[in-house]
Amino acid sequence: AQSVTQLGSHVSVSEGALVLLRCNYSSSVPPYLFWYVQYPNQGLQLLLKYTSAATLVKGINGFEAEFKKSETSFHLTKPSAHMSDAAEYFCAVTTNFGNEKLTFGTGTRLTIIP
Amino acid sequence: SAVISQKPSRDICQRGTSLTIQCQVDSQVTMMFWYRQQPGQSLTLIATANQGSEATYESGFVIDKFPISRPNLTFSTLTVSNMSPEDSSIYLCSVYRVLQFFGPGTRLTVL
């Protein structure tokens, strides 16, 4: 079975500062990893995905994530936070790309301080 | 990508009643899914809705409580039956089309 752990249920950063949201995974087979963002009162939007190609993955809105097998991590970063980045972020894993069943982390709420 | 709509967007219901949530996607998809997001928590998969066959439920979810229909390749419904306050959640449908795309969710409050 696979799982993901998101460290920090709440993260606050100043506008213009680095955003770092942590995700660690557990999987007995090579995982496929995703980051989703949920803005208030909206559904989930895919930010980026790792599917065993490049370990550094670039997504939308200036976000990127790096797959580190040795650390079983897939942390999400953005060099400079914008007010519009305030949202809930979810890391998710599946062991079967082409498989539908995603296992989600508990989420991290990102607050941007003006 | 996929354009997914859900109805209703939100509802407030009384204990013991049932609510049916509709999910419509803009073009045909093989697999549709229903998730639950309880307050302050992450998403949990309820079931996979397959066209032409019964839904496949995850551990902890049963058909009597969450009956699902999938009459065609663009539409599905989820019914939350005999509701209690513990059913207050956001219910999201999603579809798989190379990647998984989510609808906007239905925010359910049970009094």
XYZ file of C-alpha atoms in Angstrom:
225
model
C 0.000 0.000 0.000
C 1.063 3.549 -0.624
C 0.722 6.638 1.520
C 1.830 10.246 1.667
C 2.631 12.418 4.649
C 2.471 16.173 4.477
C 4.428 17.853 7.220
C 2.791 21.002 8.468
C -0.947 21.427 8.211
C -0.478 25.196 8.085
C 2.341 27.152 6.502
C 2.645 30.935 6.430
C 5.098 32.829 4.273
C 5.546 36.475 3.432
C 4.709 37.716 -0.025
C 7.820 37.355 -2.167
C 9.376 34.700 0.055
C 10.149 31.111 -0.822
C 7.304 28.620 -0.550
C 8.221 25.110 0.598
C 5.524 22.519 1.207
C 6.709 19.107 2.295
C 5.514 15.719 1.122
C 7.012 12.339 1.909
C 5.721 9.141 0.398
C 5.738 5.494 1.250
C 5.465 2.937 -1.495
C 6.699 -0.576 -2.100
C 6.917 0.061 -5.832
C 7.950 3.150 -7.820
C 5.342 5.801 -7.165
C 3.655 8.382 -9.295
C 3.218 11.619 -7.398
C 0.985 14.622 -7.772
C 0.374 17.992 -6.211
C -3.111 19.452 -6.300
C -4.281 22.896 -5.183
C -7.707 23.724 -3.815
C -8.771 27.344 -3.718
C -11.581 28.309 -1.338
C -14.917 26.834 -2.354
C -13.468 25.228 -5.447
C -12.492 21.766 -6.589
C -8.983 20.439 -6.932
C -6.676 21.599 -9.689
C -3.603 19.683 -10.749
C -0.401 21.651 -10.188
C 2.131 19.099 -11.379
C 2.925 15.413 -11.633
C 5.875 13.071 -11.426
C 5.643 10.016 -13.639
C 9.200 8.636 -13.608
C 10.626 10.936 -16.233
C 12.578 14.009 -15.063
C 12.969 14.204 -11.305
C 12.500 17.973 -11.304
C 8.964 18.694 -12.373
C 7.670 22.112 -13.316
C 4.018 22.903 -12.920
C 1.622 25.757 -13.324
C 1.786 29.115 -11.564
C 5.555 28.914 -11.068
C 5.505 25.845 -8.827
C 7.938 22.978 -9.112
C 8.703 19.804 -7.202
C 11.673 17.485 -7.048
C 11.397 13.738 -6.685
C 14.106 12.433 -4.353
C 14.044 8.692 -4.089
C 16.743 8.556 -1.413
C 14.650 10.803 0.812
C 11.255 9.462 -0.351
C 10.224 13.067 -0.800
C 8.373 15.193 -3.311
C 8.445 18.689 -1.848
C 6.662 21.555 -3.594
C 8.454 24.885 -3.991
C 7.942 28.300 -5.484
C 10.693 30.939 -5.396
C 8.462 33.927 -4.703
C 5.039 33.716 -3.101
C 2.101 35.700 -4.405
C -1.059 36.562 -2.528
C -2.974 34.463 -5.030
C -1.105 31.347 -3.875
C -3.116 31.223 -0.662
C -4.922 27.878 -0.834
C -4.906 24.289 0.382
C -2.308 22.038 -1.209
C -2.576 18.264 -1.401
C 0.089 15.737 -2.250
C -1.168 12.476 -3.745
C 0.328 9.163 -4.813
C -0.546 6.204 -6.949
C 1.547 3.195 -7.855
C -0.035 2.688 -11.216
C 0.066 5.475 -13.720
C -3.043 4.946 -15.687
C -4.579 3.929 -12.419
C -7.307 5.968 -11.067
C -6.940 5.500 -7.349
C -5.129 8.349 -5.714
C -4.146 8.377 -2.056
C -4.075 11.898 -0.700
C -2.129 13.507 2.091
C -3.876 15.491 4.756
C -3.189 18.798 3.062
C -1.281 21.975 3.866
C -3.012 25.308 4.120
C -0.770 28.039 2.757
C -1.249 31.573 4.038
C 0.528 34.506 2.417
C 1.417 37.440 4.645
C 1.324 40.805 2.874
C -8.451 18.231 -19.560
C -12.077 17.789 -18.563
C -14.877 20.154 -17.644
C -16.893 18.749 -14.776
C -20.001 20.171 -13.182
C -21.776 19.089 -10.036
C -25.250 19.759 -8.749
C -26.119 20.966 -6.234
C -23.131 23.069 -5.289
C -24.268 23.052 -1.684
C -27.213 21.924 0.413
C -28.407 21.823 3.973
C -30.363 18.701 4.833
C -32.175 17.222 7.772
C -31.069 14.116 9.580
C -32.565 10.940 8.133
C -33.145 12.284 4.644
C -31.228 11.485 1.458
C -29.512 13.680 -1.109
C -28.546 12.816 -4.656
C -25.551 14.593 -6.145
C -25.118 14.783 -9.891
C -21.858 14.864 -11.801
C -21.672 15.771 -15.478
C -18.522 15.727 -17.618
C -18.097 17.440 -20.971
C -17.184 14.310 -22.926
C -17.128 10.574 -22.502
C -14.889 9.011 -19.898
C -14.532 5.430 -18.814
C -13.834 5.978 -15.147
C -15.544 8.330 -12.750
C -14.911 8.512 -9.035
C -16.515 9.890 -5.931
C -14.512 11.321 -3.063
C -15.463 12.676 0.338
C -13.632 15.498 2.054
C -14.677 15.816 5.663
C -14.149 19.161 7.401
C -10.472 19.897 7.816
C -9.443 16.568 6.337
C -8.115 15.176 3.121
C -9.951 13.411 0.351
C -11.055 9.842 0.738
C -12.154 7.739 -2.197
C -15.689 6.437 -1.746
C -16.102 4.416 -4.909
C -15.358 4.014 -8.571
C -18.365 4.396 -10.838
C -18.078 2.220 -13.931
C -20.512 2.490 -16.782
C -22.401 -0.695 -17.330
C -21.450 -2.335 -14.075
C -21.883 -1.846 -10.366
C -19.737 0.667 -8.578
C -16.691 -0.563 -6.723
C -16.621 0.642 -3.128
C -13.612 1.280 -0.955
C -13.233 -0.145 2.504
C -15.572 1.572 4.925
C -18.144 2.573 2.326
C -21.212 0.511 1.432
C -23.741 0.618 -1.355
C -26.708 0.946 0.960
C -25.339 4.191 2.349
C -23.827 5.580 -0.865
C -25.652 4.163 -3.888
C -24.109 5.238 -7.172
C -25.515 5.265 -10.666
C -23.615 5.544 -13.935
C -26.176 5.478 -16.734
C -23.785 6.661 -19.451
C -20.217 7.747 -20.088
C -20.739 11.424 -19.162
C -22.921 11.255 -16.066
C -23.013 9.788 -12.583
C -24.936 10.291 -9.372
C -24.042 9.670 -5.760
C -26.777 9.410 -3.154
C -26.041 9.971 0.497
C -28.747 7.999 2.288
C -30.260 8.302 5.750
C -27.983 11.190 6.525
C -26.518 12.072 9.889
C -24.410 15.078 10.904
C -21.313 12.929 10.380
C -22.083 12.963 6.657
C -21.452 16.702 6.522
C -18.647 16.926 3.988
C -17.673 18.085 0.565
C -18.385 15.417 -2.020
C -16.313 15.569 -5.185
C -16.547 13.630 -8.361
C -13.549 13.146 -10.571
C -12.806 11.613 -13.932
C -9.756 9.910 -15.295
C -8.547 11.099 -18.671
C -4.796 10.500 -18.737
C -4.837 12.409 -15.478
C -7.451 12.785 -12.806
C -9.632 15.888 -12.924
C -12.002 17.020 -10.213
C -15.365 18.685 -10.155
C -16.048 21.741 -7.994
C -17.622 19.699 -5.207
C -20.923 19.632 -3.360
C -20.843 21.061 0.135
C -23.306 19.136 2.303
C -24.384 20.137 5.782
C -26.601 17.786 7.764
C -28.470 19.201 10.731
